[in-house]
mmCIF file of C-alpha atoms in Angstrom:
data_model
loop_
_atom_site.group_PDB
_atom_site.id
_atom_site.type_symbol
_atom_site.label_atom_id
_atom_site.label_comp_id
_atom_site.label_asym_id
_atom_site.label_seq_id
_atom_site.Cartn_x
_atom_site.Cartn_y
_atom_site.Cartn_z
ATOM 1 C CA ASP A 1353 89.566 110.903 113.472
ATOM 2 C CA ALA A 1354 87.943 109.262 110.499
ATOM 3 C CA GLY A 1355 89.591 109.972 107.193
ATOM 4 C CA VAL A 1356 87.867 110.745 103.937
ATOM 5 C CA ILE A 1357 84.992 108.335 103.458
ATOM 6 C CA GLN A 1358 83.887 107.178 100.039
ATOM 7 C CA SER A 1359 81.019 104.957 99.017
ATOM 8 C CA PRO A 1360 80.516 102.586 97.471
ATOM 9 C CA ARG A 1361 83.984 101.008 97.403
ATOM 10 C CA HIS A 1362 83.117 98.985 94.336
ATOM 11 C CA GLU A 1363 80.454 99.566 91.727
ATOM 12 C CA VAL A 1364 79.631 97.397 88.749
ATOM 13 C CA THR A 1365 77.012 98.699 86.381
ATOM 14 C CA GLU A 1366 75.864 98.354 82.833
ATOM 15 C CA MET A 1367 76.406 100.879 80.106
ATOM 16 C CA GLY A 1368 73.742 103.551 80.095
ATOM 17 C CA GLN A 1369 72.991 103.373 83.795
ATOM 18 C CA GLU A 1370 73.371 106.282 86.194
ATOM 19 C CA VAL A 1371 76.173 106.040 88.722
ATOM 20 C CA THR A 1372 76.506 108.146 91.860
ATOM 21 C CA LEU A 1373 79.694 108.205 93.887
ATOM 22 C CA ARG A 1374 79.704 109.712 97.346
ATOM 23 C CA CYS A 1375 82.294 111.403 99.496
ATOM 24 C CA LYS A 1376 82.444 112.646 103.049
ATOM 25 C CA PRO A 1377 85.496 114.878 103.574
ATOM 26 C CA ILE A 1378 87.397 115.224 106.818
ATOM 27 C CA SER A 1379 85.524 117.522 109.171
ATOM 28 C CA GLY A 1380 86.802 121.071 109.038
ATOM 29 C CA HIS A 1381 88.466 120.762 105.643
ATOM 30 C CA ASN A 1382 87.668 123.577 103.222
ATOM 31 C CA SER A 1383 88.660 122.042 99.910
ATOM 32 C CA LEU A 1384 87.428 118.891 98.207
ATOM 33 C CA PHE A 1385 88.832 117.268 95.090
ATOM 34 C CA TRP A 1386 87.548 114.521 92.787
ATOM 35 C CA TYR A 1387 90.137 112.511 90.848
ATOM 36 C CA ARG A 1388 89.989 109.677 88.364
ATOM 37 C CA GLN A 1389 92.832 107.141 88.089
ATOM 38 C CA THR A 1390 93.441 104.871 85.122
ATOM 39 C CA MET A 1391 96.492 103.056 83.840
ATOM 40 C CA MET A 1392 96.404 105.034 80.620
ATOM 41 C CA ARG A 1393 95.968 108.550 81.986
ATOM 42 C CA GLY A 1394 97.253 108.314 85.559
ATOM 43 C CA LEU A 1395 95.671 110.529 88.217
ATOM 44 C CA GLU A 1396 93.415 113.175 86.688
ATOM 45 C CA LEU A 1397 91.732 116.011 88.570
ATOM 46 C CA LEU A 1398 88.070 116.185 87.566
ATOM 47 C CA ILE A 1399 86.772 119.029 89.715
ATOM 48 C CA TYR A 1400 87.488 120.761 92.983
ATOM 49 C CA PHE A 1401 85.496 122.770 95.460
ATOM 50 C CA ASN A 1402 86.468 125.379 98.003
ATOM 51 C CA ASN A 1403 83.976 126.172 100.758
ATOM 52 C CA ASN A 1404 81.388 124.112 98.825
ATOM 53 C CA VAL A 1405 81.774 126.232 95.678
ATOM 54 C CA PRO A 1406 83.091 124.625 92.475
ATOM 55 C CA ILE A 1407 86.349 126.356 91.562
ATOM 56 C CA ASP A 1408 87.542 124.470 88.499
ATOM 57 C CA ASP A 1409 85.614 121.811 86.609
ATOM 58 C CA SER A 1410 87.745 121.884 83.486
ATOM 59 C CA GLY A 1411 88.800 118.294 84.107
ATOM 60 C CA MET A 1412 85.277 116.925 83.875
ATOM 61 C CA PRO A 1413 85.361 114.789 80.723
ATOM 62 C CA GLU A 1414 81.986 115.749 79.311
ATOM 63 C CA ASP A 1415 78.435 116.656 80.181
ATOM 64 C CA ARG A 1416 77.714 113.145 81.357
ATOM 65 C CA PHE A 1417 79.708 113.987 84.482
ATOM 66 C CA SER A 1418 78.398 116.275 87.199
ATOM 67 C CA ALA A 1419 79.449 116.992 90.767
ATOM 68 C CA LYS A 1420 77.773 118.683 93.673
ATOM 69 C CA MET A 1421 78.706 119.714 97.165
ATOM 70 C CA PRO A 1422 75.480 120.691 98.937
ATOM 71 C CA ASN A 1423 77.211 121.156 102.290
ATOM 72 C CA ALA A 1424 80.646 120.973 103.888
ATOM 73 C CA SER A 1425 80.319 117.310 104.785
ATOM 74 C CA PHE A 1426 79.085 115.715 101.575
ATOM 75 C CA SER A 1427 79.816 115.619 97.870
ATOM 76 C CA THR A 1428 78.618 113.515 94.963
ATOM 77 C CA LEU A 1429 79.998 112.707 91.538
ATOM 78 C CA LYS A 1430 77.375 111.516 89.102
ATOM 79 C CA ILE A 1431 77.817 109.879 85.706
ATOM 80 C CA GLN A 1432 74.736 109.698 83.516
ATOM 81 C CA PRO A 1433 74.690 107.755 81.271
ATOM 82 C CA SER A 1434 77.747 105.674 82.097
ATOM 83 C CA GLU A 1435 80.001 104.193 79.412
ATOM 84 C CA PRO A 1436 82.647 101.435 79.532
ATOM 85 C CA ARG A 1437 85.422 104.035 79.125
ATOM 86 C CA ASP A 1438 84.368 105.517 82.463
ATOM 87 C CA SER A 1439 85.713 102.411 84.206
ATOM 88 C CA ALA A 1440 88.368 103.637 86.626
ATOM 89 C CA VAL A 1441 89.110 104.241 90.281
ATOM 90 C CA TYR A 1442 87.595 107.503 91.484
ATOM 91 C CA PHE A 1443 89.192 109.222 94.450
ATOM 92 C CA CYS A 1444 87.915 111.987 96.628
ATOM 93 C CA ALA A 1445 90.421 114.060 98.603
ATOM 94 C CA SER A 1446 90.045 116.885 101.067
ATOM 95 C CA SER A 1447 92.394 119.538 102.332
ATOM 96 C CA PRO A 1448 92.274 121.867 105.304
ATOM 97 C CA GLY A 1449 92.932 124.738 102.934
ATOM 98 C CA GLN A 1450 94.508 127.461 104.986
ATOM 99 C CA HIS A 1451 98.150 127.095 106.022
ATOM 100 C CA THR A 1452 98.536 123.578 104.755
ATOM 101 C CA ASP A 1453 98.592 122.056 101.306
ATOM 102 C CA THR A 1454 98.257 118.388 102.166
ATOM 103 C CA GLN A 1455 95.481 116.530 100.420
ATOM 104 C CA TYR A 1456 94.020 113.551 102.247
ATOM 105 C CA PHE A 1457 92.701 110.899 99.905
ATOM 106 C CA GLY A 1458 89.865 108.509 100.475
ATOM 107 C CA PRO A 1459 90.151 104.795 99.676
ATOM 108 C CA GLY A 1460 88.571 105.244 96.257
ATOM 109 C CA THR A 1461 85.624 103.761 94.398
ATOM 110 C CA ARG A 1462 86.438 101.181 91.747
ATOM 111 C CA LEU A 1463 83.878 101.620 88.976
ATOM 112 C CA THR A 1464 83.352 99.003 86.297
ATOM 113 C CA VAL A 1465 80.945 99.768 83.471
ATOM 114 C CA LEU A 1466 80.053 96.711 81.414
ATOM 115 C CA GLN B 143 99.178 118.994 78.597
ATOM 116 C CA GLN B 144 101.144 117.469 81.444
ATOM 117 C CA GLN B 145 102.298 120.240 83.778
ATOM 118 C CA VAL B 146 104.626 117.924 85.686
ATOM 119 C CA LYS B 147 106.617 115.268 83.844
ATOM 120 C CA GLN B 148 107.769 112.246 85.812
ATOM 121 C CA SER B 149 110.241 109.478 85.021
ATOM 122 C CA PRO B 150 110.775 106.612 84.959
ATOM 123 C CA GLN B 151 107.373 105.010 84.592
ATOM 124 C CA SER B 152 108.573 101.925 86.456
ATOM 125 C CA LEU B 153 111.636 101.119 88.531
ATOM 126 C CA ILE B 154 113.029 97.897 89.921
ATOM 127 C CA VAL B 155 115.596 98.119 92.691
ATOM 128 C CA GLN B 156 117.391 95.564 94.817
ATOM 129 C CA LYS B 157 116.803 95.667 98.551
ATOM 130 C CA GLY B 158 119.276 98.064 100.130
ATOM 131 C CA GLY B 159 119.747 100.025 96.915
ATOM 132 C CA ILE B 160 118.898 103.629 96.112
ATOM 133 C CA SER B 161 115.678 104.446 94.254
ATOM 134 C CA ILE B 162 115.635 107.703 92.298
ATOM 135 C CA ILE B 163 112.561 109.224 90.670
ATOM 136 C CA ASN B 164 112.743 112.436 88.706
ATOM 137 C CA CYS B 165 110.251 115.177 87.906
ATOM 138 C CA ALA B 166 110.391 118.314 85.790
ATOM 139 C CA TYR B 167 108.095 121.297 85.423
ATOM 140 C CA GLU B 168 107.827 124.445 83.322
ATOM 141 C CA ASN B 169 105.598 126.776 85.316
ATOM 142 C CA THR B 170 107.807 129.000 87.461
ATOM 143 C CA ALA B 171 104.757 129.986 89.510
ATOM 144 C CA PHE B 172 104.779 126.596 91.226
ATOM 145 C CA ASP B 173 105.718 127.076 94.881
ATOM 146 C CA TYR B 174 105.131 123.733 96.568
ATOM 147 C CA PHE B 175 106.313 120.286 95.496
ATOM 148 C CA PRO B 176 104.985 117.220 97.322
ATOM 149 C CA TRP B 177 105.519 113.541 96.746
ATOM 150 C CA TYR B 178 102.691 111.088 97.320
ATOM 151 C CA GLN B 179 102.965 107.356 97.911
ATOM 152 C CA GLN B 180 100.226 104.932 96.896
ATOM 153 C CA PHE B 181 99.956 101.296 97.886
ATOM 154 C CA PRO B 182 97.717 98.924 95.898
ATOM 155 C CA GLY B 183 94.066 99.363 96.756
ATOM 156 C CA LYS B 184 94.690 102.561 98.701
ATOM 157 C CA GLY B 185 94.519 106.252 97.993
ATOM 158 C CA PRO B 186 97.716 108.286 97.630
ATOM 159 C CA ALA B 187 99.177 109.677 100.845
ATOM 160 C CA LEU B 188 101.625 112.522 101.363
ATOM 161 C CA LEU B 189 105.177 111.247 101.805
ATOM 162 C CA ILE B 190 107.357 114.347 101.847
ATOM 163 C CA ALA B 191 107.205 117.863 100.411
ATOM 164 C CA ILE B 192 109.533 120.769 99.666
ATOM 165 C CA ARG B 193 109.255 124.479 98.916
ATOM 166 C CA PRO B 194 111.606 126.165 96.432
ATOM 167 C CA ASP B 195 113.509 128.153 99.049
ATOM 168 C CA VAL B 196 115.527 125.051 99.981
ATOM 169 C CA SER B 197 117.502 122.664 97.790
ATOM 170 C CA GLU B 198 117.063 119.525 99.834
ATOM 171 C CA LYS B 199 114.762 118.039 102.421
ATOM 172 C CA LYS B 200 115.335 114.771 104.207
ATOM 173 C CA GLU B 201 112.959 112.674 106.266
ATOM 174 C CA GLY B 202 114.392 109.367 107.323
ATOM 175 C CA ARG B 203 115.357 107.382 104.237
ATOM 176 C CA PHE B 204 113.472 109.763 101.918
ATOM 177 C CA THR B 205 115.109 112.865 100.437
ATOM 178 C CA ILE B 206 113.832 115.449 97.976
ATOM 179 C CA SER B 207 116.451 117.248 95.923
ATOM 180 C CA PHE B 208 115.291 120.460 94.270
ATOM 181 C CA ASN B 209 117.001 122.346 91.456
ATOM 182 C CA LYS B 210 115.165 125.615 90.902
ATOM 183 C CA SER B 211 117.236 126.786 87.936
ATOM 184 C CA ALA B 212 116.727 123.508 86.097
ATOM 185 C CA LYS B 213 113.083 123.288 87.199
ATOM 186 C CA GLN B 214 113.592 119.741 88.349
ATOM 187 C CA PHE B 215 113.131 117.836 91.573
ATOM 188 C CA SER B 216 113.721 114.256 92.534
ATOM 189 C CA LEU B 217 112.927 111.723 95.225
ATOM 190 C CA HIS B 218 115.704 109.550 96.583
ATOM 191 C CA ILE B 219 114.907 106.499 98.675
ATOM 192 C CA MET B 220 117.979 105.266 100.488
ATOM 193 C CA ASP B 221 118.341 101.650 101.644
ATOM 194 C CA SER B 222 115.199 100.709 99.690
ATOM 195 C CA GLN B 223 113.043 98.052 101.331
ATOM 196 C CA PRO B 224 110.390 95.694 99.935
ATOM 197 C CA GLY B 225 107.842 97.656 101.961
ATOM 198 C CA ASP B 226 108.666 100.702 99.831
ATOM 199 C CA SER B 227 107.166 98.956 96.798
ATOM 200 C CA ALA B 228 104.395 101.317 95.730
ATOM 201 C CA THR B 229 103.500 103.923 93.157
ATOM 202 C CA TYR B 230 105.047 107.341 93.715
ATOM 203 C CA PHE B 231 103.615 110.579 92.370
ATOM 204 C CA CYS B 232 105.320 113.922 92.262
ATOM 205 C CA ALA B 233 103.139 117.018 92.193
ATOM 206 C CA ALA B 234 103.301 120.790 92.102
ATOM 207 C CA ARG B 235 101.055 123.636 93.203
ATOM 208 C CA ARG B 236 100.638 127.291 92.357
ATOM 209 C CA GLY B 237 99.935 129.472 95.351
ATOM 210 C CA SER B 238 96.856 131.066 93.825
ATOM 211 C CA THR B 239 94.953 127.876 93.063
ATOM 212 C CA LEU B 240 93.415 127.065 96.460
ATOM 213 C CA GLY B 241 95.420 123.899 96.916
ATOM 214 C CA ARG B 242 95.014 122.382 93.471
ATOM 215 C CA LEU B 243 97.896 119.943 92.751
ATOM 216 C CA TYR B 244 99.247 119.023 89.339
ATOM 217 C CA PHE B 245 100.356 115.384 89.503
ATOM 218 C CA GLY B 246 102.947 113.530 87.479
ATOM 219 C CA ARG B 247 101.989 110.238 85.827
ATOM 220 C CA GLY B 248 103.471 108.128 88.606
ATOM 221 C CA THR B 249 106.356 105.683 89.020
ATOM 222 C CA GLN B 250 105.733 102.097 90.009
ATOM 223 C CA LEU B 251 108.604 101.054 92.288
ATOM 224 C CA THR B 252 109.350 97.402 92.993
ATOM 225 C CA VAL B 253 112.003 96.546 95.547
ATOM 226 C CA TRP B 254 113.223 92.942 95.334
ATOM 227 C CA PRO B 255 114.296 91.241 98.544
#
């Protein structure tokens, strides 16, 4: 089975541009999580969904960040406008939900905002 | 506010030695404590996990020790190998939060040959 798929793997953009990160969770998983990883702040949860519904977005840094999950097989994290301090590795993870707590992480998207 | 505090931030161990990473928490509602392992350029992956009804869980060279009264848990890596060099994260979950994990800041382990 394919794991969590994220695209792009690397993104370099200029300050002020819109950035869209994409995630395809493992088929059949009910929960989806977006994380941001930096040296300074470690692994931060930005938002998570259960059955496509956002449950907790308190980790989203500010209004420039938005996330959607239009169906069970796709989610996006959008940053508009992007800033240099958004440079980080963004991970998507999915979990089966019921009866198991394991989160399966994707390979991440390394974002660089110049 | 960090819900799970992890130490040390970095650890260097000789091959064959024991690596020990510690975590502490305050929320007594936490009921599941996993450890994740992350290699450079990869996403974290579940290594081993424990629930508070047991004090120890062992899988191969990896052992979690859990002290419920002290609200602490630790990862022990016996006979550490260079291939164990990675970043390790402890985490905790409350049963009512639909799988949300609270991660520690991570420990970068380097095992010298």
